[in-house]
Amino acid sequence: KAGVTQTPRYLIKTRGQQVTLSCSPISGHRSVSWYQQTPGQGLQFLFEYFSETQRNKGNFPGRFSGRQFSNSRSEMNVSTLELGDSALYLCASSLGGLDQPQHFGDGTRLSIL
Amino acid sequence: QQQVKQSPQSLIVQKGGISIINCAYENTAFDYFPWYQQFPGKGPALLIAIRPDVSEKKEGRFTISFNKSAKQFSLHIMDSQPGDSATYFCAAPALRGQLTFGSGTQLTVLP
């Protein structure tokens, strides 16, 4: 069974630009969660989509948004990029219940110049 | 807001030794506690998880212990190997699809 796939693996952008990251979940998983990982803040929850609906959202500004398609693939968008947005962005897929394991992709490394 | 406190921040053990990482939580939406292992350049990989019906779970050299009354859970790595050198994260569910993670423990196993 293929794992979670994230593209691209690396991105370099400049301040003020916007970026879209993609996540393909494990087949059969309807929940996709996004996390930001930085050395200072660790792993922080961005939002979660289940069956094309955003169920939960973390404490991030509105510049961070996402969506999920009918095939469960998800995209995350960050607009008006800031230097502090430099991070590893991870997505995880699961069946969606509280006790269902989340499986992570290898992330997209976003660097803002 | 839910917090998960993880300690120690870093840990160095000799090959063959026991590595112990501890986590404490304030609240959880459900008694399900996974541990993740992360190598440089990779995403976190699910290592082992425990559910509320047991106080201990063992998988190979890895054991989770859970103390509900103390709101604590821990990871024990027996016979630690250099290949176990990685960053370990504990987590607890806050809401469906949302995990709250500990701050991570960087484990180094010396050969």
PDB file of N, CA and C in Angstrom, chain A residues 14-100:
ATOM      1  N   THR A  14       9.919  33.882  -2.150  1.00  0.00           N
ATOM      2  CA  THR A  14      10.284  35.162  -1.550  1.00  0.00           C
ATOM      3  C   THR A  14       9.079  35.739  -0.811  1.00  0.00           C
ATOM      4  N   ARG A  15       9.352  36.653   0.065  1.00  0.00           N
ATOM      5  CA  ARG A  15       8.293  37.281   0.848  1.00  0.00           C
ATOM      6  C   ARG A  15       7.225  37.884  -0.058  1.00  0.00           C
ATOM      7  N   GLY A  16       5.978  37.727   0.345  1.00  0.00           N
ATOM      8  CA  GLY A  16       4.867  38.292  -0.410  1.00  0.00           C
ATOM      9  C   GLY A  16       4.267  37.348  -1.436  1.00  0.00           C
ATOM     10  N   GLN A  17       5.013  36.329  -1.815  1.00  0.00           N
ATOM     11  CA  GLN A  17       4.474  35.365  -2.776  1.00  0.00           C
ATOM     12  C   GLN A  17       3.484  34.431  -2.101  1.00  0.00           C
ATOM     13  N   GLN A  18       2.855  33.583  -2.886  1.00  0.00           N
ATOM     14  CA  GLN A  18       1.981  32.566  -2.331  1.00  0.00           C
ATOM     15  C   GLN A  18       2.453  31.202  -2.801  1.00  0.00           C
ATOM     16  N   VAL A  19       2.021  30.151  -2.111  1.00  0.00           N
ATOM     17  CA  VAL A  19       2.485  28.817  -2.440  1.00  0.00           C
ATOM     18  C   VAL A  19       1.360  27.811  -2.214  1.00  0.00           C
ATOM     19  N   THR A  20       1.375  26.759  -3.010  1.00  0.00           N
ATOM     20  CA  THR A  20       0.410  25.670  -2.855  1.00  0.00           C
ATOM     21  C   THR A  20       1.159  24.363  -2.705  1.00  0.00           C
ATOM     22  N   LEU A  21       0.819  23.633  -1.661  1.00  0.00           N
ATOM     23  CA  LEU A  21       1.430  22.345  -1.389  1.00  0.00           C
ATOM     24  C   LEU A  21       0.378  21.254  -1.576  1.00  0.00           C
ATOM     25  N   SER A  22       0.829  20.078  -2.005  1.00  0.00           N
ATOM     26  CA  SER A  22      -0.107  19.010  -2.306  1.00  0.00           C
ATOM     27  C   SER A  22       0.166  17.779  -1.457  1.00  0.00           C
ATOM     28  N   CYS A  23      -0.917  17.054  -1.159  1.00  0.00           N
ATOM     29  CA  CYS A  23      -0.822  15.848  -0.339  1.00  0.00           C
ATOM     30  C   CYS A  23      -1.774  14.789  -0.891  1.00  0.00           C
ATOM     31  N   SER A  24      -1.225  13.603  -1.176  1.00  0.00           N
ATOM     32  CA  SER A  24      -2.051  12.466  -1.581  1.00  0.00           C
ATOM     33  C   SER A  24      -2.057  11.460  -0.448  1.00  0.00           C
ATOM     34  N   PRO A  25      -3.231  11.195   0.126  1.00  0.00           N
ATOM     35  CA  PRO A  25      -3.279  10.317   1.307  1.00  0.00           C
ATOM     36  C   PRO A  25      -3.196   8.847   0.922  1.00  0.00           C
ATOM     37  N   ILE A  26      -3.090   8.026   1.943  1.00  0.00           N
ATOM     38  CA  ILE A  26      -3.148   6.580   1.749  1.00  0.00           C
ATOM     39  C   ILE A  26      -4.533   6.219   1.206  1.00  0.00           C
ATOM     40  N   SER A  27      -4.566   5.285   0.280  1.00  0.00           N
ATOM     41  CA  SER A  27      -5.831   4.885  -0.319  1.00  0.00           C
ATOM     42  C   SER A  27      -6.821   4.434   0.751  1.00  0.00           C
ATOM     43  N   GLY A  28      -8.040   4.988   0.672  1.00  0.00           N
ATOM     44  CA  GLY A  28      -9.064   4.641   1.648  1.00  0.00           C
ATOM     45  C   GLY A  28      -9.148   5.589   2.833  1.00  0.00           C
ATOM     46  N   HIS A  29      -8.144   6.412   3.015  1.00  0.00           N
ATOM     47  CA  HIS A  29      -8.170   7.390   4.110  1.00  0.00           C
ATOM     48  C   HIS A  29      -8.931   8.635   3.669  1.00  0.00           C
ATOM     49  N   ARG A  30      -9.891   9.052   4.490  1.00  0.00           N
ATOM     50  CA  ARG A  30     -10.690  10.220   4.148  1.00  0.00           C
ATOM     51  C   ARG A  30     -10.293  11.469   4.933  1.00  0.00           C
ATOM     52  N   SER A  31      -9.435  11.300   5.908  1.00  0.00           N
ATOM     53  CA  SER A  31      -8.991  12.433   6.723  1.00  0.00           C
ATOM     54  C   SER A  31      -7.570  12.813   6.357  1.00  0.00           C
ATOM     55  N   VAL A  32      -7.360  14.107   6.130  1.00  0.00           N
ATOM     56  CA  VAL A  32      -6.026  14.642   5.896  1.00  0.00           C
ATOM     57  C   VAL A  32      -5.804  15.799   6.857  1.00  0.00           C
ATOM     58  N   SER A  33      -4.724  15.705   7.611  1.00  0.00           N
ATOM     59  CA  SER A  33      -4.362  16.761   8.566  1.00  0.00           C
ATOM     60  C   SER A  33      -3.056  17.390   8.123  1.00  0.00           C
ATOM     61  N   TRP A  34      -2.922  18.674   8.375  1.00  0.00           N
ATOM     62  CA  TRP A  34      -1.705  19.403   8.027  1.00  0.00           C
ATOM     63  C   TRP A  34      -1.055  19.936   9.304  1.00  0.00           C
ATOM     64  N   TYR A  35       0.282  19.844   9.335  1.00  0.00           N
ATOM     65  CA  TYR A  35       1.055  20.331  10.466  1.00  0.00           C
ATOM     66  C   TYR A  35       2.233  21.153   9.959  1.00  0.00           C
ATOM     67  N   GLN A  36       2.622  22.097  10.777  1.00  0.00           N
ATOM     68  CA  GLN A  36       3.845  22.866  10.515  1.00  0.00           C
ATOM     69  C   GLN A  36       4.887  22.439  11.546  1.00  0.00           C
ATOM     70  N   GLN A  37       6.106  22.150  11.065  1.00  0.00           N
ATOM     71  CA  GLN A  37       7.169  21.767  11.983  1.00  0.00           C
ATOM     72  C   GLN A  37       8.325  22.746  11.879  1.00  0.00           C
ATOM     73  N   THR A  38       8.675  23.351  12.985  1.00  0.00           N
ATOM     74  CA  THR A  38       9.823  24.259  13.064  1.00  0.00           C
ATOM     75  C   THR A  38      10.645  23.891  14.285  1.00  0.00           C
ATOM     76  N   PRO A  39      11.945  24.224  14.268  1.00  0.00           N
ATOM     77  CA  PRO A  39      12.792  23.919  15.433  1.00  0.00           C
ATOM     78  C   PRO A  39      12.299  24.602  16.717  1.00  0.00           C
ATOM     79  N   GLY A  40      11.745  25.789  16.590  1.00  0.00           N
ATOM     80  CA  GLY A  40      11.342  26.532  17.778  1.00  0.00           C
ATOM     81  C   GLY A  40       9.977  26.140  18.329  1.00  0.00           C
ATOM     82  N   GLN A  41       9.038  25.870  17.460  1.00  0.00           N
ATOM     83  CA  GLN A  41       7.660  25.592  17.876  1.00  0.00           C
ATOM     84  C   GLN A  41       7.273  24.123  17.792  1.00  0.00           C
ATOM     85  N   GLY A  42       8.121  23.305  17.215  1.00  0.00           N
ATOM     86  CA  GLY A  42       7.798  21.886  17.112  1.00  0.00           C
ATOM     87  C   GLY A  42       6.719  21.627  16.083  1.00  0.00           C
ATOM     88  N   LEU A  43       5.910  20.621  16.342  1.00  0.00           N
ATOM     89  CA  LEU A  43       4.831  20.227  15.432  1.00  0.00           C
ATOM     90  C   LEU A  43       3.542  20.911  15.861  1.00  0.00           C
ATOM     91  N   GLN A  44       3.019  21.745  14.981  1.00  0.00           N
ATOM     92  CA  GLN A  44       1.788  22.467  15.299  1.00  0.00           C
ATOM     93  C   GLN A  44       0.719  22.164  14.255  1.00  0.00           C
ATOM     94  N   PHE A  45      -0.480  21.929  14.741  1.00  0.00           N
ATOM     95  CA  PHE A  45      -1.615  21.567  13.899  1.00  0.00           C
ATOM     96  C   PHE A  45      -2.133  22.779  13.143  1.00  0.00           C
ATOM     97  N   LEU A  46      -2.316  22.610  11.838  1.00  0.00           N
ATOM     98  CA  LEU A  46      -2.870  23.679  11.001  1.00  0.00           C
ATOM     99  C   LEU A  46      -4.372  23.502  10.810  1.00  0.00           C
ATOM    100  N   PHE A  47      -4.760  22.413  10.167  1.00  0.00           N
ATOM    101  CA  PHE A  47      -6.177  22.093   9.959  1.00  0.00           C
ATOM    102  C   PHE A  47      -6.334  20.659   9.502  1.00  0.00           C
ATOM    103  N   GLU A  48      -7.578  20.205   9.536  1.00  0.00           N
ATOM    104  CA  GLU A  48      -7.905  18.846   9.129  1.00  0.00           C
ATOM    105  C   GLU A  48      -9.134  18.843   8.249  1.00  0.00           C
ATOM    106  N   TYR A  49      -9.077  18.039   7.208  1.00  0.00           N
ATOM    107  CA  TYR A  49     -10.205  17.868   6.296  1.00  0.00           C
ATOM    108  C   TYR A  49     -10.661  16.426   6.322  1.00  0.00           C
ATOM    109  N   PHE A  50     -11.971  16.284   6.279  1.00  0.00           N
ATOM    110  CA  PHE A  50     -12.575  14.954   6.227  1.00  0.00           C
ATOM    111  C   PHE A  50     -13.714  15.012   5.225  1.00  0.00           C
ATOM    112  N   SER A  51     -13.657  14.171   4.227  1.00  0.00           N
ATOM    113  CA  SER A  51     -14.684  14.144   3.181  1.00  0.00           C
ATOM    114  C   SER A  51     -14.972  15.540   2.651  1.00  0.00           C
ATOM    115  N   GLU A  52     -13.941  16.249   2.299  1.00  0.00           N
ATOM    116  CA  GLU A  52     -13.983  17.560   1.641  1.00  0.00           C
ATOM    117  C   GLU A  52     -14.411  18.707   2.563  1.00  0.00           C
ATOM    118  N   THR A  53     -14.589  18.428   3.851  1.00  0.00           N
ATOM    119  CA  THR A  53     -15.018  19.461   4.786  1.00  0.00           C
ATOM    120  C   THR A  53     -13.931  19.703   5.830  1.00  0.00           C
ATOM    121  N   GLN A  54     -13.689  20.980   6.115  1.00  0.00           N
ATOM    122  CA  GLN A  54     -12.728  21.282   7.171  1.00  0.00           C
ATOM    123  C   GLN A  54     -13.414  21.041   8.506  1.00  0.00           C
ATOM    124  N   ARG A  55     -12.863  20.118   9.297  1.00  0.00           N
ATOM    125  CA  ARG A  55     -13.476  19.789  10.582  1.00  0.00           C
ATOM    126  C   ARG A  55     -12.853  20.576  11.716  1.00  0.00           C
ATOM    127  N   ASN A  56     -11.548  20.759  11.641  1.00  0.00           N
ATOM    128  CA  ASN A  56     -10.845  21.437  12.721  1.00  0.00           C
ATOM    129  C   ASN A  56      -9.783  22.359  12.170  1.00  0.00           C
ATOM    130  N   LYS A  57      -9.524  23.415  12.915  1.00  0.00           N
ATOM    131  CA  LYS A  57      -8.531  24.389  12.492  1.00  0.00           C
ATOM    132  C   LYS A  57      -7.689  24.778  13.681  1.00  0.00           C
ATOM    133  N   GLY A  58      -6.399  24.904  13.466  1.00  0.00           N
ATOM    134  CA  GLY A  58      -5.481  25.321  14.518  1.00  0.00           C
ATOM    135  C   GLY A  58      -5.398  26.831  14.588  1.00  0.00           C
ATOM    136  N   ASN A  59      -4.467  27.296  15.386  1.00  0.00           N
ATOM    137  CA  ASN A  59      -4.347  28.712  15.658  1.00  0.00           C
ATOM    138  C   ASN A  59      -3.352  29.377  14.705  1.00  0.00           C
ATOM    139  N   PHE A  60      -3.678  29.407  13.445  1.00  0.00           N
ATOM    140  CA  PHE A  60      -2.851  30.038  12.422  1.00  0.00           C
ATOM    141  C   PHE A  60      -3.662  31.121  11.731  1.00  0.00           C
ATOM    142  N   PRO A  61      -2.961  32.146  11.182  1.00  0.00           N
ATOM    143  CA  PRO A  61      -3.691  33.227  10.511  1.00  0.00           C
ATOM    144  C   PRO A  61      -4.397  32.748   9.255  1.00  0.00           C
ATOM    145  N   GLY A  62      -5.316  33.577   8.773  1.00  0.00           N
ATOM    146  CA  GLY A  62      -6.116  33.242   7.611  1.00  0.00           C
ATOM    147  C   GLY A  62      -5.323  33.080   6.328  1.00  0.00           C
ATOM    148  N   ARG A  63      -4.055  33.494   6.344  1.00  0.00           N
ATOM    149  CA  ARG A  63      -3.199  33.309   5.164  1.00  0.00           C
ATOM    150  C   ARG A  63      -2.990  31.818   4.854  1.00  0.00           C
ATOM    151  N   PHE A  64      -3.212  31.001   5.854  1.00  0.00           N
ATOM    152  CA  PHE A  64      -3.078  29.555   5.685  1.00  0.00           C
ATOM    153  C   PHE A  64      -4.464  28.980   5.397  1.00  0.00           C
ATOM    154  N   SER A  65      -4.610  28.340   4.288  1.00  0.00           N
ATOM    155  CA  SER A  65      -5.898  27.753   3.931  1.00  0.00           C
ATOM    156  C   SER A  65      -5.672  26.418   3.257  1.00  0.00           C
ATOM    157  N   GLY A  66      -6.749  25.676   3.115  1.00  0.00           N
ATOM    158  CA  GLY A  66      -6.614  24.381   2.471  1.00  0.00           C
ATOM    159  C   GLY A  66      -7.914  23.963   1.836  1.00  0.00           C
ATOM    160  N   ARG A  67      -7.839  22.843   1.193  1.00  0.00           N
ATOM    161  CA  ARG A  67      -9.047  22.239   0.639  1.00  0.00           C
ATOM    162  C   ARG A  67      -8.785  20.764   0.407  1.00  0.00           C
ATOM    163  N   GLN A  68      -9.887  20.043   0.239  1.00  0.00           N
ATOM    164  CA  GLN A  68      -9.782  18.616  -0.041  1.00  0.00           C
ATOM    165  C   GLN A  68     -10.695  18.279  -1.202  1.00  0.00           C
ATOM    166  N   PHE A  69     -10.226  17.425  -2.039  1.00  0.00           N
ATOM    167  CA  PHE A  69     -10.976  17.043  -3.229  1.00  0.00           C
ATOM    168  C   PHE A  69     -11.739  15.735  -2.997  1.00  0.00           C
ATOM    169  N   SER A  70     -12.576  15.396  -3.942  1.00  0.00           N
ATOM    170  CA  SER A  70     -13.431  14.222  -3.776  1.00  0.00           C
ATOM    171  C   SER A  70     -12.632  12.923  -3.700  1.00  0.00           C
ATOM    172  N   ASN A  71     -11.407  12.929  -4.218  1.00  0.00           N
ATOM    173  CA  ASN A  71     -10.563  11.721  -4.125  1.00  0.00           C
ATOM    174  C   ASN A  71      -9.691  11.734  -2.865  1.00  0.00           C
ATOM    175  N   SER A  72      -9.993  12.648  -1.954  1.00  0.00           N
ATOM    176  CA  SER A  72      -9.319  12.819  -0.654  1.00  0.00           C
ATOM    177  C   SER A  72      -7.972  13.521  -0.733  1.00  0.00           C
ATOM    178  N   ARG A  73      -7.470  13.756  -1.936  1.00  0.00           N
ATOM    179  CA  ARG A  73      -6.236  14.544  -2.061  1.00  0.00           C
ATOM    180  C   ARG A  73      -6.478  15.933  -1.496  1.00  0.00           C
ATOM    181  N   SER A  74      -5.437  16.505  -0.908  1.00  0.00           N
ATOM    182  CA  SER A  74      -5.610  17.803  -0.261  1.00  0.00           C
ATOM    183  C   SER A  74      -4.516  18.763  -0.714  1.00  0.00           C
ATOM    184  N   GLU A  75      -4.838  20.020  -0.689  1.00  0.00           N
ATOM    185  CA  GLU A  75      -3.872  21.073  -0.968  1.00  0.00           C
ATOM    186  C   GLU A  75      -3.898  22.077   0.175  1.00  0.00           C
ATOM    187  N   MET A  76      -2.734  22.654   0.416  1.00  0.00           N
ATOM    188  CA  MET A  76      -2.629  23.714   1.394  1.00  0.00           C
ATOM    189  C   MET A  76      -2.058  24.936   0.690  1.00  0.00           C
ATOM    190  N   ASN A  77      -2.607  26.080   0.974  1.00  0.00           N
ATOM    191  CA  ASN A  77      -2.152  27.319   0.352  1.00  0.00           C
ATOM    192  C   ASN A  77      -1.718  28.315   1.420  1.00  0.00           C
ATOM    193  N   VAL A  78      -0.610  28.956   1.173  1.00  0.00           N
ATOM    194  CA  VAL A  78      -0.174  30.032   2.055  1.00  0.00           C
ATOM    195  C   VAL A  78       0.010  31.280   1.196  1.00  0.00           C
ATOM    196  N   SER A  79      -0.681  32.338   1.545  1.00  0.00           N
ATOM    197  CA  SER A  79      -0.578  33.574   0.777  1.00  0.00           C
ATOM    198  C   SER A  79       0.286  34.594   1.512  1.00  0.00           C
ATOM    199  N   THR A  80       0.738  35.584   0.796  1.00  0.00           N
ATOM    200  CA  THR A  80       1.545  36.669   1.361  1.00  0.00           C
ATOM    201  C   THR A  80       2.605  36.109   2.313  1.00  0.00           C
ATOM    202  N   LEU A  81       3.483  35.328   1.750  1.00  0.00           N
ATOM    203  CA  LEU A  81       4.479  34.614   2.561  1.00  0.00           C
ATOM    204  C   LEU A  81       5.338  35.556   3.386  1.00  0.00           C
ATOM    205  N   GLU A  82       5.634  35.110   4.609  1.00  0.00           N
ATOM    206  CA  GLU A  82       6.511  35.846   5.519  1.00  0.00           C
ATOM    207  C   GLU A  82       7.717  34.966   5.842  1.00  0.00           C
ATOM    208  N   LEU A  83       8.800  35.619   6.291  1.00  0.00           N
ATOM    209  CA  LEU A  83      10.012  34.862   6.622  1.00  0.00           C
ATOM    210  C   LEU A  83       9.724  33.767   7.632  1.00  0.00           C
ATOM    211  N   GLY A  84       8.833  34.052   8.569  1.00  0.00           N
ATOM    212  CA  GLY A  84       8.510  33.093   9.616  1.00  0.00           C
ATOM    213  C   GLY A  84       7.731  31.877   9.133  1.00  0.00           C
ATOM    214  N   ASP A  85       7.333  31.889   7.879  1.00  0.00           N
ATOM    215  CA  ASP A  85       6.620  30.723   7.334  1.00  0.00           C
ATOM    216  C   ASP A  85       7.581  29.628   6.895  1.00  0.00           C
ATOM    217  N   SER A  86       8.871  29.910   6.947  1.00  0.00           N
ATOM    218  CA  SER A  86       9.856  28.882   6.602  1.00  0.00           C
ATOM    219  C   SER A  86       9.725  27.724   7.581  1.00  0.00           C
ATOM    220  N   ALA A  87       9.474  26.536   7.041  1.00  0.00           N
ATOM    221  CA  ALA A  87       9.196  25.388   7.909  1.00  0.00           C
ATOM    222  C   ALA A  87       9.093  24.142   7.056  1.00  0.00           C
ATOM    223  N   LEU A  88       8.952  23.011   7.749  1.00  0.00           N
ATOM    224  CA  LEU A  88       8.611  21.758   7.104  1.00  0.00           C
ATOM    225  C   LEU A  88       7.103  21.578   7.275  1.00  0.00           C
ATOM    226  N   TYR A  89       6.403  21.452   6.173  1.00  0.00           N
ATOM    227  CA  TYR A  89       4.950  21.267   6.210  1.00  0.00           C
ATOM    228  C   TYR A  89       4.641  19.802   5.967  1.00  0.00           C
ATOM    229  N   LEU A  90       3.964  19.220   6.927  1.00  0.00           N
ATOM    230  CA  LEU A  90       3.670  17.795   6.903  1.00  0.00           C
ATOM    231  C   LEU A  90       2.179  17.565   6.774  1.00  0.00           C
ATOM    232  N   CYS A  91       1.833  16.574   6.003  1.00  0.00           N
ATOM    233  CA  CYS A  91       0.443  16.152   6.031  1.00  0.00           C
ATOM    234  C   CYS A  91       0.383  14.722   6.515  1.00  0.00           C
ATOM    235  N   ALA A  92      -0.726  14.377   7.109  1.00  0.00           N
ATOM    236  CA  ALA A  92      -0.944  13.044   7.634  1.00  0.00           C
ATOM    237  C   ALA A  92      -2.334  12.591   7.234  1.00  0.00           C
ATOM    238  N   SER A  93      -2.476  11.322   6.926  1.00  0.00           N
ATOM    239  CA  SER A  93      -3.808  10.812   6.598  1.00  0.00           C
ATOM    240  C   SER A  93      -4.207   9.731   7.592  1.00  0.00           C
ATOM    241  N   SER A  94      -5.512   9.577   7.749  1.00  0.00           N
ATOM    242  CA  SER A  94      -6.036   8.556   8.655  1.00  0.00           C
ATOM    243  C   SER A  94      -7.471   8.233   8.246  1.00  0.00           C
ATOM    244  N   LEU A  95      -8.068   7.264   8.960  1.00  0.00           N
ATOM    245  CA  LEU A  95      -9.472   6.954   8.708  1.00  0.00           C
ATOM    246  C   LEU A  95     -10.383   8.002   9.336  1.00  0.00           C
ATOM    247  N   GLY A  96      -9.863   8.801  10.277  1.00  0.00           N
ATOM    248  CA  GLY A  96     -10.598   9.961  10.761  1.00  0.00           C
ATOM    249  C   GLY A  96     -11.107   9.909  12.196  1.00  0.00           C
ATOM    250  N   GLY A  97     -11.057   8.767  12.847  1.00  0.00           N
ATOM    251  CA  GLY A  97     -11.533   8.694  14.223  1.00  0.00           C
ATOM    252  C   GLY A  97     -10.481   9.153  15.216  1.00  0.00           C
ATOM    253  N   LEU A  98     -10.911   9.383  16.464  1.00  0.00           N
ATOM    254  CA  LEU A  98      -9.999   9.876  17.499  1.00  0.00           C
ATOM    255  C   LEU A  98      -8.855   8.916  17.765  1.00  0.00           C
ATOM    256  N   ASP A  99      -9.116   7.626  17.630  1.00  0.00           N
ATOM    257  CA  ASP A  99      -8.087   6.642  17.931  1.00  0.00           C
ATOM    258  C   ASP A  99      -7.510   6.000  16.682  1.00  0.00           C
ATOM    259  N   GLN A 100      -7.688   6.667  15.557  1.00  0.00           N
ATOM    260  CA  GLN A 100      -7.130   6.143  14.324  1.00  0.00           C
ATOM    261  C   GLN A 100      -5.736   6.708  14.106  1.00  0.00           C
TER     262      GLN A 100
END
